[in-house]
Tab-separated table of C-alpha atoms and ligand atoms in Angstrom:
chain	number	residue	atom	x	y	z
A	1421	MET	CA	-12.505	6.069	15.721
A	1422	HIS	CA	-10.499	4.217	13.416
A	1423	LYS	CA	-8.925	0.748	14.102
A	1424	SER	CA	-5.732	0.685	16.537
A	1425	VAL	CA	-2.827	-1.688	16.319
A	1426	GLN	CA	-4.331	-3.383	19.345
A	1427	ASP	CA	-7.430	-4.107	17.398
A	1428	ILE	CA	-5.439	-5.764	14.571
A	1429	ILE	CA	-3.397	-8.126	17.292
A	1430	ASN	CA	-6.664	-8.977	18.863
A	1431	MET	CA	-7.947	-10.291	15.409
A	1432	LYS	CA	-5.806	-13.041	15.601
A	1433	LYS	CA	-6.636	-13.650	19.146
A	1434	GLU	CA	-10.370	-13.930	17.974
A	1435	LYS	CA	-9.345	-16.129	14.899
A	1436	LYS	CA	-10.477	-13.394	12.310
A	1437	LYS	CA	-8.941	-12.883	9.296
A	1438	ILE	CA	-7.090	-9.356	8.634
A	1439	SER	CA	-7.602	-7.949	5.223
A	1440	VAL	CA	-4.831	-5.082	4.132
A	1441	ILE	CA	-4.517	-3.354	0.816
A	1442	THR	CA	-1.836	-0.953	-0.508
A	1443	SER	CA	-3.302	2.760	-0.597
A	1444	TYR	CA	-1.345	5.726	-2.012
A	1445	ASP	CA	-4.025	8.255	-2.902
A	1446	TYR	CA	-7.240	9.849	-1.436
A	1447	THR	CA	-9.436	8.787	-3.915
A	1448	LEU	CA	-8.558	4.961	-3.781
A	1449	ALA	CA	-7.942	4.961	-0.160
A	1450	SER	CA	-11.804	6.424	0.552
A	1451	LEU	CA	-12.756	3.158	-1.301
A	1452	CYS	CA	-10.812	0.680	0.359
A	1453	ASP	CA	-11.954	2.227	3.791
A	1454	LYS	CA	-15.743	2.292	2.979
A	1455	ALA	CA	-15.354	-1.461	1.685
A	1456	GLY	CA	-14.141	-2.262	5.484
A	1457	ILE	CA	-10.693	-3.320	4.681
A	1458	ASP	CA	-8.614	-3.637	8.024
A	1459	VAL	CA	-5.590	-2.036	7.187
A	1460	LEU	CA	-4.590	0.761	4.596
A	1461	LEU	CA	-0.770	0.037	3.877
A	1462	VAL	CA	0.967	2.922	2.005
A	1463	GLY	CA	3.493	0.733	0.555
A	1464	ASP	CA	6.483	1.838	-1.181
A	1465	SER	CA	5.113	-0.337	-4.100
A	1466	ALA	CA	3.944	3.182	-4.626
A	1467	GLY	CA	7.242	3.824	-6.439
A	1468	MET	CA	6.187	1.413	-9.058
A	1469	VAL	CA	2.562	1.399	-9.238
A	1470	MET	CA	1.996	5.393	-8.849
A	1471	LEU	CA	5.749	6.760	-10.101
A	1472	GLY	CA	6.707	4.151	-12.769
A	1473	TYR	CA	9.855	3.230	-11.323
A	1474	LYS	CA	11.215	-0.249	-12.035
A	1475	ASN	CA	11.351	-1.128	-8.496
A	1476	THR	CA	11.152	0.648	-4.899
A	1477	ILE	CA	14.848	1.601	-4.648
A	1478	PRO	CA	14.398	5.202	-5.792
A	1479	VAL	CA	11.440	5.928	-3.393
A	1480	THR	CA	12.180	8.998	-0.845
A	1481	MET	CA	10.722	9.823	2.325
A	1482	ASP	CA	9.161	12.948	0.642
A	1483	HIS	CA	7.520	10.678	-1.369
A	1484	MET	CA	6.003	8.502	1.309
A	1485	ILE	CA	5.277	11.414	3.647
A	1486	MET	CA	2.995	12.836	0.568
A	1487	PHE	CA	1.206	9.643	-0.112
A	1488	THR	CA	0.573	8.959	3.671
A	1489	GLU	CA	-0.803	12.370	4.347
A	1490	ALA	CA	-3.209	11.776	1.266
A	1491	VAL	CA	-4.160	8.458	2.678
A	1492	SER	CA	-4.560	9.649	6.119
A	1493	ARG	CA	-7.128	12.538	4.718
A	1494	ALA	CA	-9.076	9.836	3.374
A	1495	ARG	CA	-9.504	6.774	5.783
A	1496	LYS	CA	-11.908	6.851	8.698
A	1497	ASP	CA	-11.952	3.398	9.932
A	1498	SER	CA	-9.107	1.469	8.839
A	1499	LEU	CA	-5.451	1.075	10.698
A	1500	LEU	CA	-3.056	3.078	8.192
A	1501	VAL	CA	0.619	1.669	8.304
A	1502	ALA	CA	3.271	3.231	6.270
A	1503	ASP	CA	6.365	1.994	4.688
A	1504	LEU	CA	9.953	3.286	5.679
A	1505	PRO	CA	11.616	3.778	2.337
A	1506	PHE	CA	15.062	2.276	1.282
A	1507	MET	CA	17.748	3.777	3.145
A	1508	SER	CA	15.534	5.708	5.525
A	1509	TYR	CA	16.172	3.385	8.527
A	1510	GLN	CA	19.185	1.235	7.724
A	1511	ALA	CA	22.121	3.290	8.295
A	1512	SER	CA	21.368	4.180	11.852
A	1513	ILE	CA	18.838	3.771	14.511
A	1514	GLU	CA	18.729	7.508	14.608
A	1515	ASP	CA	17.542	7.728	11.020
A	1516	ALA	CA	14.760	5.073	11.777
A	1517	ILE	CA	13.510	6.645	14.877
A	1518	VAL	CA	13.350	10.445	12.800
A	1519	ASN	CA	12.163	9.126	9.909
A	1520	SER	CA	9.344	6.848	11.689
A	1521	GLY	CA	8.444	10.326	13.295
A	1522	LYS	CA	7.716	12.003	10.130
A	1523	LEU	CA	5.430	9.127	8.729
A	1524	ILE	CA	3.559	9.160	11.848
A	1525	LYS	CA	3.276	13.077	11.730
A	1526	ALA	CA	1.790	12.665	8.408
A	1527	GLY	CA	-0.748	10.661	9.658
A	1528	ALA	CA	0.363	7.192	9.797
A	1529	ASP	CA	-0.460	4.833	13.034
A	1530	ALA	CA	2.308	2.739	12.538
A	1531	VAL	CA	5.330	2.137	10.185
A	1532	LYS	CA	6.873	-1.048	8.339
A	1533	LEU	CA	10.278	-1.786	7.404
A	1534	GLU	CA	12.195	-5.046	5.929
A	1535	GLY	CA	14.484	-7.227	7.375
A	1536	GLY	CA	14.955	-10.129	9.973
A	1537	MET	CA	16.997	-10.438	13.175
A	1538	ILE	CA	19.173	-7.904	11.684
A	1539	MET	CA	16.815	-5.164	12.205
A	1540	ALA	CA	16.070	-6.155	15.861
A	1541	ASP	CA	17.408	-3.290	17.645
A	1542	THR	CA	16.142	-0.818	15.207
A	1543	ILE	CA	12.602	-2.230	15.771
A	1544	SER	CA	12.761	-2.113	19.513
A	1545	SER	CA	14.251	1.444	19.358
A	1546	ILE	CA	11.235	2.748	17.207
A	1547	VAL	CA	8.882	0.716	19.463
A	1548	GLU	CA	10.356	2.130	22.511
A	1549	VAL	CA	9.783	5.746	21.306
A	1550	GLY	CA	6.222	4.657	21.068
A	1551	ILE	CA	5.867	3.828	17.265
A	1552	PRO	CA	4.008	0.575	16.544
A	1553	VAL	CA	6.120	-1.412	13.869
A	1554	MET	CA	5.146	-3.990	11.279
A	1555	GLY	CA	8.102	-5.849	10.052
A	1556	HIS	CA	8.568	-7.559	6.598
A	1557	ILE	CA	10.652	-10.627	6.310
A	1558	GLY	CA	10.571	-13.055	3.284
A	1559	LEU	CA	11.264	-11.278	-0.027
A	1560	GLN	CA	12.223	-7.923	0.654
A	1561	PRO	CA	11.891	-6.108	-2.358
A	1562	GLN	CA	14.321	-3.198	-1.257
A	1563	THR	CA	17.270	-5.648	-0.709
A	1564	THR	CA	16.390	-9.257	-1.817
A	1565	VAL	CA	15.786	-8.088	-5.280
A	1566	LEU	CA	19.106	-6.574	-5.781
A	1567	SER	CA	20.864	-10.020	-5.060
A	1568	GLN	CA	18.624	-12.815	-5.850
A	1569	GLY	CA	15.523	-11.140	-7.917
A	1570	TYR	CA	11.886	-11.888	-7.396
A	1571	LYS	CA	12.234	-15.449	-5.826
A	1572	VAL	CA	10.229	-17.701	-3.591
A	1573	GLN	CA	11.731	-17.769	0.098
A	1574	ALA	CA	12.236	-20.420	2.619
A	1575	LYS	CA	12.241	-23.396	0.078
A	1576	THR	CA	14.935	-25.351	2.244
A	1577	SER	CA	14.773	-26.504	5.557
A	1578	ASP	CA	17.862	-24.436	6.278
A	1579	THR	CA	16.490	-21.001	5.145
A	1580	ALA	CA	12.949	-21.912	6.636
A	1581	MET	CA	14.494	-22.204	9.828
A	1582	ARG	CA	16.223	-18.885	9.486
A	1583	LEU	CA	13.166	-17.155	8.771
A	1584	ILE	CA	11.117	-18.874	11.679
A	1585	GLU	CA	13.887	-17.487	13.932
A	1586	ASP	CA	13.453	-13.898	12.004
A	1587	ALA	CA	9.857	-14.150	12.874
A	1588	LYS	CA	10.401	-14.688	16.542
A	1589	GLU	CA	13.413	-12.212	16.875
A	1590	LEU	CA	10.795	-9.450	15.375
A	1591	GLU	CA	8.059	-10.524	17.745
A	1592	GLN	CA	10.931	-10.412	20.553
A	1593	ALA	CA	11.723	-6.830	19.670
A	1594	GLY	CA	8.144	-5.715	19.606
A	1595	ALA	CA	7.028	-5.625	16.403
A	1596	PHE	CA	2.957	-5.569	16.262
A	1597	SER	CA	2.712	-7.984	12.954
A	1598	ILE	CA	4.973	-9.404	10.191
A	1599	ALA	CA	4.488	-9.568	6.719
A	1600	LEU	CA	5.546	-12.566	5.060
A	1601	GLU	CA	6.200	-11.954	1.383
A	1602	MET	CA	6.513	-14.958	-1.144
A	1603	VAL	CA	7.327	-17.466	1.306
A	1604	THR	CA	6.364	-21.273	0.987
A	1605	LYS	CA	2.979	-21.808	2.717
A	1606	GLU	CA	4.036	-24.646	5.027
A	1607	VAL	CA	6.738	-22.135	6.568
A	1608	SER	CA	4.075	-19.403	6.369
A	1609	GLN	CA	1.922	-21.617	8.551
A	1610	ILE	CA	4.863	-22.806	10.557
A	1611	ILE	CA	5.396	-18.868	11.358
A	1612	SER	CA	1.779	-18.024	12.489
A	1613	ASP	CA	1.462	-20.953	14.716
A	1614	SER	CA	4.745	-19.867	16.530
A	1615	ILE	CA	4.247	-16.423	17.038
A	1616	SER	CA	1.925	-14.612	18.933
A	1617	ILE	CA	1.663	-11.387	16.632
A	1618	PRO	CA	-0.454	-11.662	13.212
A	1619	THR	CA	1.335	-12.637	10.048
A	1620	ILE	CA	0.534	-10.834	6.973
A	1621	GLY	CA	0.717	-12.660	3.795
A	1622	ILE	CA	1.423	-11.814	0.324
A	1623	GLY	CA	2.113	-14.830	-1.987
A	1624	SER	CA	2.489	-16.934	1.279
A	1625	GLY	CA	-0.430	-19.064	1.393
A	1626	THR	CA	-3.409	-19.495	3.395
A	1627	GLY	CA	-1.863	-19.942	6.837
A	1628	CYS	CA	-1.176	-16.427	7.327
A	1629	ASP	CA	-3.433	-14.453	9.908
A	1630	GLY	CA	-4.124	-11.897	7.195
A	1631	GLN	CA	-3.819	-11.069	3.512
A	1632	VAL	CA	-2.400	-8.068	1.884
A	1633	LEU	CA	-2.447	-7.276	-2.006
A	1634	VAL	CA	-1.381	-4.349	-3.943
A	1635	ALA	CA	-4.443	-2.435	-4.954
A	1636	GLN	CA	-3.757	-1.938	-8.497
A	1637	ASP	CA	-2.817	-5.650	-8.759
A	1638	LEU	CA	-6.441	-6.499	-7.286
A	1639	LEU	CA	-8.023	-4.113	-9.322
A	1640	GLY	CA	-6.127	-5.019	-12.791
A	1641	MET	CA	-4.568	-1.423	-13.163
A	1642	TYR	CA	-1.026	-2.393	-13.332
A	1643	ASP	CA	0.132	-4.780	-15.946
A	1644	LYS	CA	4.236	-4.263	-15.915
A	1645	ILE	CA	4.711	-7.354	-13.050
A	1646	LYS	CA	1.527	-9.773	-12.863
A	1647	PRO	CA	2.755	-11.755	-9.679
A	1648	LYS	CA	1.307	-15.422	-9.809
A	1649	PHE	CA	0.003	-14.913	-6.108
A	1650	ALA	CA	-2.035	-11.452	-6.962
A	1651	LYS	CA	-5.620	-12.601	-7.652
A	1652	ARG	CA	-7.182	-9.883	-10.325
A	1653	TYR	CA	-10.883	-9.197	-8.869
A	1654	MET	CA	-11.603	-6.875	-12.349
A	1655	ASN	CA	-9.873	-5.610	-15.054
A	1656	LEU	CA	-10.322	-2.288	-14.395
A	1657	SER	CA	-7.616	-0.592	-16.893
A	1658	GLU	CA	-9.586	-2.322	-19.899
A	1659	ASP	CA	-12.514	-0.502	-18.593
A	1660	ILE	CA	-10.876	2.640	-18.069
A	1661	VAL	CA	-9.215	2.917	-21.816
A	1662	LYS	CA	-12.585	2.036	-23.104
A	1663	ALA	CA	-14.155	4.835	-21.198
A	1664	LEU	CA	-11.127	7.177	-22.299
A	1665	GLU	CA	-11.382	6.127	-25.917
A	1666	SER	CA	-15.089	6.952	-25.804
A	1667	TYR	CA	-14.478	10.360	-24.373
A	1668	ARG	CA	-12.070	10.888	-27.330
A	1669	GLU	CA	-14.242	10.151	-29.961
A	1670	ASP	CA	-17.277	12.370	-28.162
A	1671	VAL	CA	-14.741	15.259	-28.131
A	1672	GLN	CA	-13.787	14.644	-31.687
A	1673	SER	CA	-17.760	14.391	-32.958
A	1674	GLY	CA	-18.845	17.218	-30.987
A	1675	MET	CA	-20.810	14.964	-28.773
A	1676	PHE	CA	-19.257	16.263	-25.726
A	1677	PRO	CA	-19.909	18.330	-24.057
A	1678	ALA	CA	-23.818	18.166	-24.311
A	1679	GLN	CA	-26.485	20.791	-23.353
A	1680	THR	CA	-26.558	19.118	-20.031
A	1681	ASN	CA	-23.008	19.729	-19.390
A	1682	SER	CA	-22.652	23.666	-20.180
A	1683	PHE	CA	-23.995	26.868	-18.617
A	1684	SER	CA	-26.140	29.398	-20.208
A	1685	MET	CA	-26.061	33.115	-19.875
A	1686	ASP	CA	-29.544	34.803	-19.217
A	1687	GLU	CA	-31.239	35.953	-22.639
A	1688	ASN	CA	-31.571	39.285	-21.920
A	1689	GLU	CA	-27.600	39.724	-20.543
A	1690	LEU	CA	-26.645	37.914	-24.003
A	1691	LYS	CA	-28.764	40.256	-25.874
A	1692	LYS	CA	-26.990	43.199	-24.359
A	1693	LEU	CA	-23.556	41.668	-25.045
A	1694	ARG	CA	-24.501	41.280	-28.446
A	1695	GLU	CA	-25.036	44.899	-29.043
A	1696	LYS	CA	-22.201	45.675	-27.169
A	1697	ILE	CA	-19.911	43.860	-29.404
A	1698	GLY	CA	-22.363	44.751	-32.342
A	1699	SER	CA	-23.337	41.362	-33.389
B	2831	KIV	O1	5.202	-1.849	-0.554
B	2831	KIV	C1	4.256	-2.771	-0.670
B	2831	KIV	O2	3.204	-2.694	-1.353
B	2831	KIV	C2	4.610	-4.109	0.388
B	2831	KIV	C3	3.416	-4.953	0.231
B	2831	KIV	C4	3.844	-5.983	-0.813
B	2831	KIV	C5	3.578	-5.644	1.340
B	2831	KIV	O3	5.475	-3.764	1.519
């Protein structure tokens, strides 16, 4: 049985750090699950790293359903959380519930949505119908980016106070955890200490109860944006390009396919064939 929302909440109580990674496709999700990652997040960052959009705004419910289905076929042990994309939950609570239901039907265990206290009613309505919700405050790529660009959040005491209030309201509304994106490390620590649900940080320091990274950043596969907070554990894009160049050269020189990559006919059958075609 895979991890549950309650298992993730318990990890905070047991002072165990929570590992979260974005996943969008079957192959990589299988590897993340095998590596023992606690939570697979089908993030709407898929719009950028999988579909090549310059931000997450164009991502649709159909995209998110397809990615969620693929990841759900792969996961065995991890919890699966899927992002509600831009404008799938902001216009009405009904939209939010219907679209959360679609992601759950696609295989998610919980949904994530962006927004502070303004989203409290939406979150509590989704939770009331039985769907767990992860909040997302600090930098909110779906909206903050439209007005401010990618900026560190909670740098002043006023903005920090607002964020702390947001976190408390989200907990009150029934969120089971909160992603904190690009929040100053001091404020992340204060938030993590003042709520009982886990905080999952991205670019928000070590005080969070867990950490999330975009898989393509961690693996060194996406070069368009190189966030300061993303630790690169390998440079997979270099290795992939090298492998593809070797393949191209092998095809050009006739080294590929080798005998071992080919299939043969029975010799007698080949002889008969040659007689039939007169060669
Ligand atoms: O879409 C995403 O990948 C996210 C994480 C960065 C938290 O929301």
